[in-house]
């Protein structure tokens, strides 16, 4: 695609072009930075269509305060999140990710800085999944970022629908490249040329390679940090097997691991299922998925997919082995058979889902298992009148407690920063979503206890110092469990069985996803999308997508009930018999 048409397209879609002004003066005053950020945010309403106006070189909020020896807190820091989640989800989301220092904007629309606070969550996910796939015999590897056009085109039939999203390198230094290179949007074509070379015999199977890498998809829909970006991080697993049975078994094992990342790490409930033919990866034999739900907007969101690719790619890339089980006469050659392949991917989008599901009006709420700080210890009860010795004594005691917790395996952090009030620290750690706050002052030390405050519920309780190392891990696990339970209850309450078409759109507009009996036909699905698009008068569902229809999210593995004989498809225009329950919904 010519670059002019990209610019044109961006204009048409109201996506901002990358800013050319790069104000990178490190000396910029925090107040100015903050004003600029506010202006940018004002201009960038959305969950948030990333307008990319944030200029490079912005310091983090409150940074200017350090080194100035000021005791007074920066006004902008204490403000916290200024809108509620219910009132303006987009604004809320943007404020949360920026103020909790999860992410920063850059001068490239749709490309973000994943700051340590979000990258650490990614590392937790990576370590968890990496251990599990290694136990399955998967090995990590790395393939080039660039793919030749010829190689990408080998997947022609499947790439067609994605062509508009491929980014190309056309120049190297001052020279125009003879053959442009694609920046990988996914690595099927890059990897399968190698698979074709490597796999010669059944003894080379199974071949199970994974990559932890970045991919680029030149999205023209508005970008939303984490949820829909032009560059994102993911793992892509690509495996080749001798039999369909073996491949299919792996597809489900991987899906279970994806479910575990969401539910056991991020405390985000998901529904496992199969994609309908309309929604599956066109290159797949079948696609399985974990589907999440964003309650504030009542929309589904695809969590991750695990595909059985069948033998399509093996045929395209000539990945064959001899059928070693075939009985042949002496001197006769055995037939060549195509291998069975899978591919599966999990992305940094999951972090955005976690933020959306658990965050509240005070900011982020991070589940303990992925929080880099699980318990923050804040010395309290110290004021201007406290003597230096008393202050030192309290801080030393709290430091000892932090060390004891760390030794017991708790990711504890002592906030002993001077010049900040305890209240200010409480707000900051609340905004950053730290699961447990432990307040310790002279009176607590005298009672040999600390005051614990849960981030998720606000519940306060005291823990005796003697029981700290057993009680804190127990409470963290309780928080983890209850966060998932609450989110699961909410998802379940918004997964509504609908039996008649007249209830379809109203139920959808009440921020639900629907379980309906469906004929399994692709054209019928298209019709439902169209007919559910017209919003009920006066009930705009989403200011930016008022007419978004419902698409099929998945065919849940867990079907609500058997389909009774003679039951018709939910779509009255269809008239065919229903074959299965399908989850429909508006989606991200
Ligand atoms: C965008 C541009 C070019 C998605 C694309 O789901 C190609 C593609 O093939 C493309 N967007 N896809 C499908 C990706 C399929 C598959 N790849 C490995 C996964 C999981 C990991």
Coordinates of C-alpha atoms in Angstrom, one line a residue, residues 296-545:
X296 CA -18.8 -1.7 32.4
X297 CA -19.7 -1.8 28.7
X298 CA -21.2 -5.3 28.5
X299 CA -18.9 -6.3 25.7
X300 CA -17.1 -9.6 25.1
X301 CA -13.4 -9.6 24.4
X302 CA -11.3 -12.4 22.8
X303 CA -8.8 -13.4 25.4
X304 CA -6.5 -15.8 23.4
X305 CA -6.9 -18.4 20.6
X306 CA -5.5 -21.9 20.1
X307 CA -5.9 -23.1 16.6
X308 CA -5.8 -26.5 15.0
X309 CA -4.5 -25.6 11.5
X310 CA -5.2 -29.1 10.1
X311 CA -3.0 -29.8 7.1
X312 CA -3.7 -26.6 5.1
X313 CA -0.3 -25.0 5.8
X314 CA 1.5 -28.3 5.5
X315 CA 0.1 -28.5 2.0
X316 CA 1.1 -24.9 1.2
X317 CA 4.6 -25.3 2.6
X318 CA 5.1 -28.9 1.6
X319 CA 5.7 -30.2 5.1
X320 CA 5.5 -34.0 4.7
X321 CA 6.9 -37.2 6.2
X322 CA 6.8 -40.8 5.1
X323 CA 3.8 -42.7 6.4
X324 CA 6.0 -45.0 8.5
X325 CA 3.0 -47.2 9.5
X326 CA 2.1 -48.0 6.0
X327 CA 2.8 -51.6 5.1
X328 CA 4.6 -51.8 1.7
X329 CA 6.2 -54.5 -0.4
X330 CA 9.9 -54.6 -0.5
X331 CA 11.4 -51.9 -2.7
X332 CA 8.1 -49.9 -2.7
X333 CA 8.1 -46.4 -1.3
X334 CA 5.8 -45.4 1.4
X335 CA 3.3 -42.5 0.8
X336 CA 4.1 -39.1 1.9
X337 CA 1.7 -37.6 4.4
X338 CA 1.2 -34.0 5.4
X339 CA 1.8 -33.2 9.1
X340 CA -0.9 -31.8 11.4
X341 CA -0.2 -28.3 12.7
X342 CA -1.4 -26.0 15.5
X343 CA -0.7 -22.4 16.4
X344 CA -1.6 -20.5 19.5
X345 CA -1.1 -17.0 20.8
X346 CA -1.5 -15.0 24.0
X347 CA -0.9 -11.2 24.0
X348 CA -0.4 -8.2 26.3
X349 CA -4.1 -7.4 25.6
X350 CA -4.7 -9.5 28.7
X351 CA -3.2 -6.8 30.9
X352 CA -5.8 -4.3 29.6
X353 CA -8.6 -6.8 30.2
X354 CA -7.4 -7.2 33.8
X355 CA -7.3 -3.4 34.3
X356 CA -10.8 -3.0 32.9
X357 CA -12.3 -5.9 34.9
X358 CA -10.8 -5.1 38.3
X359 CA -10.0 -1.4 38.4
X360 CA -12.3 0.9 40.4
X361 CA -12.8 4.6 41.0
X362 CA -9.6 4.8 43.0
X363 CA -7.6 3.3 40.2
X364 CA -5.9 0.0 39.5
X365 CA -6.7 -3.2 41.5
X366 CA -4.0 -5.8 40.8
X367 CA -4.5 -9.4 41.8
X368 CA -1.8 -10.5 44.3
X369 CA -0.3 -13.2 42.2
X370 CA 0.8 -10.8 39.5
X371 CA 1.4 -7.7 41.6
X372 CA 5.1 -6.8 41.8
X373 CA 4.4 -5.4 45.3
X374 CA 1.9 -7.6 47.2
X375 CA 2.0 -5.8 50.5
X376 CA 3.2 -2.2 51.0
X377 CA 4.2 -1.2 54.5
X378 CA 3.6 2.4 55.5
X379 CA 4.9 3.9 58.7
X380 CA 2.1 6.0 60.3
X381 CA 1.5 8.1 63.3
X382 CA 4.6 10.2 62.7
X383 CA 4.2 14.0 62.6
X384 CA 6.2 17.2 63.0
X385 CA 6.3 16.7 66.7
X386 CA 7.8 13.2 66.5
X387 CA 11.4 13.2 67.6
X388 CA 14.1 11.9 65.2
X389 CA 14.8 9.0 67.5
X390 CA 11.1 7.9 67.6
X391 CA 10.8 8.2 63.8
X392 CA 13.9 6.2 63.3
X393 CA 12.7 3.6 65.7
X394 CA 9.4 3.1 63.9
X395 CA 11.0 3.1 60.4
X396 CA 13.6 0.5 61.6
X397 CA 10.9 -1.7 63.1
X398 CA 8.8 -1.5 59.9
X399 CA 11.9 -2.2 57.9
X400 CA 12.4 -5.4 59.9
X401 CA 8.8 -6.4 59.3
X402 CA 9.3 -5.9 55.5
X403 CA 12.4 -8.0 55.6
X404 CA 10.6 -10.8 57.5
X405 CA 7.8 -10.8 55.0
X406 CA 10.3 -10.9 52.1
X407 CA 12.0 -13.8 53.7
X408 CA 8.7 -15.6 53.9
X409 CA 8.2 -15.1 50.1
X410 CA 5.9 -12.1 50.2
X411 CA 6.7 -9.3 47.7
X412 CA 6.8 -6.7 50.4
X413 CA 7.8 -3.0 50.0
X414 CA 8.6 -0.4 52.7
X415 CA 7.5 3.1 51.7
X416 CA 9.9 5.1 53.9
X417 CA 10.0 8.1 51.6
X418 CA 10.4 11.3 53.6
X419 CA 8.3 14.4 52.9
X420 CA 5.1 12.5 52.0
X421 CA 2.3 12.2 54.4
X422 CA 0.9 8.7 55.2
X423 CA -2.4 9.8 53.5
X424 CA -0.6 10.7 50.3
X425 CA 1.2 7.3 50.3
X426 CA -2.1 5.5 50.9
X427 CA -3.7 7.2 47.9
X428 CA -0.7 6.5 45.7
X429 CA -0.6 2.8 46.5
X430 CA -4.3 2.5 46.1
X431 CA -4.1 4.1 42.7
X432 CA -1.4 1.6 41.8
X433 CA -3.5 -1.3 42.9
X434 CA -1.3 -2.8 45.6
X435 CA -3.4 -5.7 47.1
X436 CA -2.6 -5.2 50.8
X437 CA -1.5 -2.1 52.8
X438 CA 0.0 -2.6 56.2
X439 CA 0.0 0.5 58.4
X440 CA 2.4 0.5 61.3
X441 CA 2.8 3.2 63.9
X442 CA 4.0 3.6 67.4
X443 CA 0.7 2.5 68.8
X444 CA 0.6 -0.6 66.6
X445 CA 4.1 -1.5 67.6
X446 CA 3.1 -1.2 71.3
X447 CA 0.3 -3.6 70.6
X448 CA 2.5 -5.9 68.5
X449 CA 0.2 -5.7 65.6
X450 CA -0.3 -3.9 62.3
X451 CA -3.4 -2.6 60.6
X452 CA -4.0 -4.2 57.3
X453 CA -6.2 -2.7 54.5
X454 CA -7.4 -4.7 51.5
X455 CA -7.3 -2.8 48.2
X456 CA -10.1 -4.7 46.6
X457 CA -12.7 -4.3 49.3
X458 CA -11.3 -1.6 51.6
X459 CA -11.7 -4.0 54.6
X460 CA -9.5 -3.2 57.5
X461 CA -8.3 -5.8 60.1
X462 CA -5.4 -6.1 62.4
X463 CA -2.7 -8.8 62.2
X464 CA -0.5 -9.6 65.1
X465 CA 3.2 -9.3 64.3
X466 CA 3.8 -12.8 65.5
X467 CA 1.4 -14.1 62.8
X468 CA 2.5 -11.8 60.0
X469 CA 4.3 -14.4 57.9
X470 CA 1.4 -16.8 57.9
X471 CA -1.5 -14.4 57.9
X472 CA -0.3 -12.1 55.0
X473 CA 0.1 -14.9 52.5
X474 CA -3.2 -16.3 53.6
X475 CA -4.9 -13.0 53.1
X476 CA -3.3 -12.5 49.7
X477 CA -4.6 -15.8 48.5
X478 CA -8.0 -14.9 49.9
X479 CA -8.0 -11.6 47.9
X480 CA -6.9 -13.5 44.8
X481 CA -9.7 -16.0 45.2
X482 CA -12.4 -13.4 46.0
X483 CA -11.4 -11.2 43.1
X484 CA -12.0 -14.0 40.7
X485 CA -15.2 -15.0 42.5
X486 CA -16.7 -11.5 42.2
X487 CA -15.7 -11.1 38.6
X488 CA -17.1 -14.6 37.8
X489 CA -20.4 -13.9 39.5
X490 CA -20.6 -10.7 37.5
X491 CA -19.8 -12.4 34.2
X492 CA -22.3 -15.1 35.0
X493 CA -25.0 -12.5 35.7
X494 CA -24.4 -10.9 32.4
X495 CA -24.4 -14.2 30.3
X496 CA -28.1 -14.4 29.7
X497 CA -30.0 -17.2 28.1
X498 CA -32.3 -15.6 25.4
X499 CA -34.9 -17.8 23.7
X500 CA -36.8 -15.3 21.6
X501 CA -35.7 -12.8 19.1
X502 CA -37.8 -10.0 20.7
X503 CA -35.5 -10.2 23.7
X504 CA -32.2 -10.3 21.8
X505 CA -31.5 -6.6 21.3
X506 CA -33.0 -5.3 24.6
X507 CA -30.9 -7.9 26.5
X508 CA -27.8 -6.9 24.6
X509 CA -28.5 -3.3 25.3
X510 CA -28.6 -4.1 29.0
X511 CA -24.9 -4.8 28.8
X512 CA -25.1 -8.5 28.5
X513 CA -23.7 -11.2 26.3
X514 CA -26.3 -13.7 25.2
X515 CA -26.6 -17.5 25.0
X516 CA -28.9 -18.4 22.2
X517 CA -29.9 -21.5 20.2
X518 CA -28.4 -21.2 16.8
X519 CA -28.4 -23.0 13.4
X520 CA -24.6 -22.7 13.1
X521 CA -25.0 -21.0 9.7
X522 CA -22.5 -18.3 8.7
X523 CA -25.0 -16.2 6.7
X524 CA -27.5 -16.3 9.6
X525 CA -24.7 -15.0 11.9
X526 CA -24.2 -12.1 9.5
X527 CA -27.9 -11.4 9.5
X528 CA -28.0 -11.3 13.3
X529 CA -25.1 -8.9 13.3
X530 CA -26.9 -6.6 11.0
X531 CA -30.3 -6.9 12.7
X532 CA -28.9 -6.3 16.2
X533 CA -26.9 -3.3 15.0
X534 CA -29.7 -0.7 15.0
X535 CA -29.7 0.6 18.5
X536 CA -33.0 0.9 20.4
X537 CA -34.1 4.5 20.1
X538 CA -32.7 6.6 22.8
X539 CA -30.4 3.8 24.0
X540 CA -27.0 4.5 22.4
X541 CA -24.9 1.7 23.6
X542 CA -21.5 3.3 22.8
X543 CA -21.1 6.8 21.6
X544 CA -18.4 5.7 19.2
X545 CA -20.1 2.6 17.9

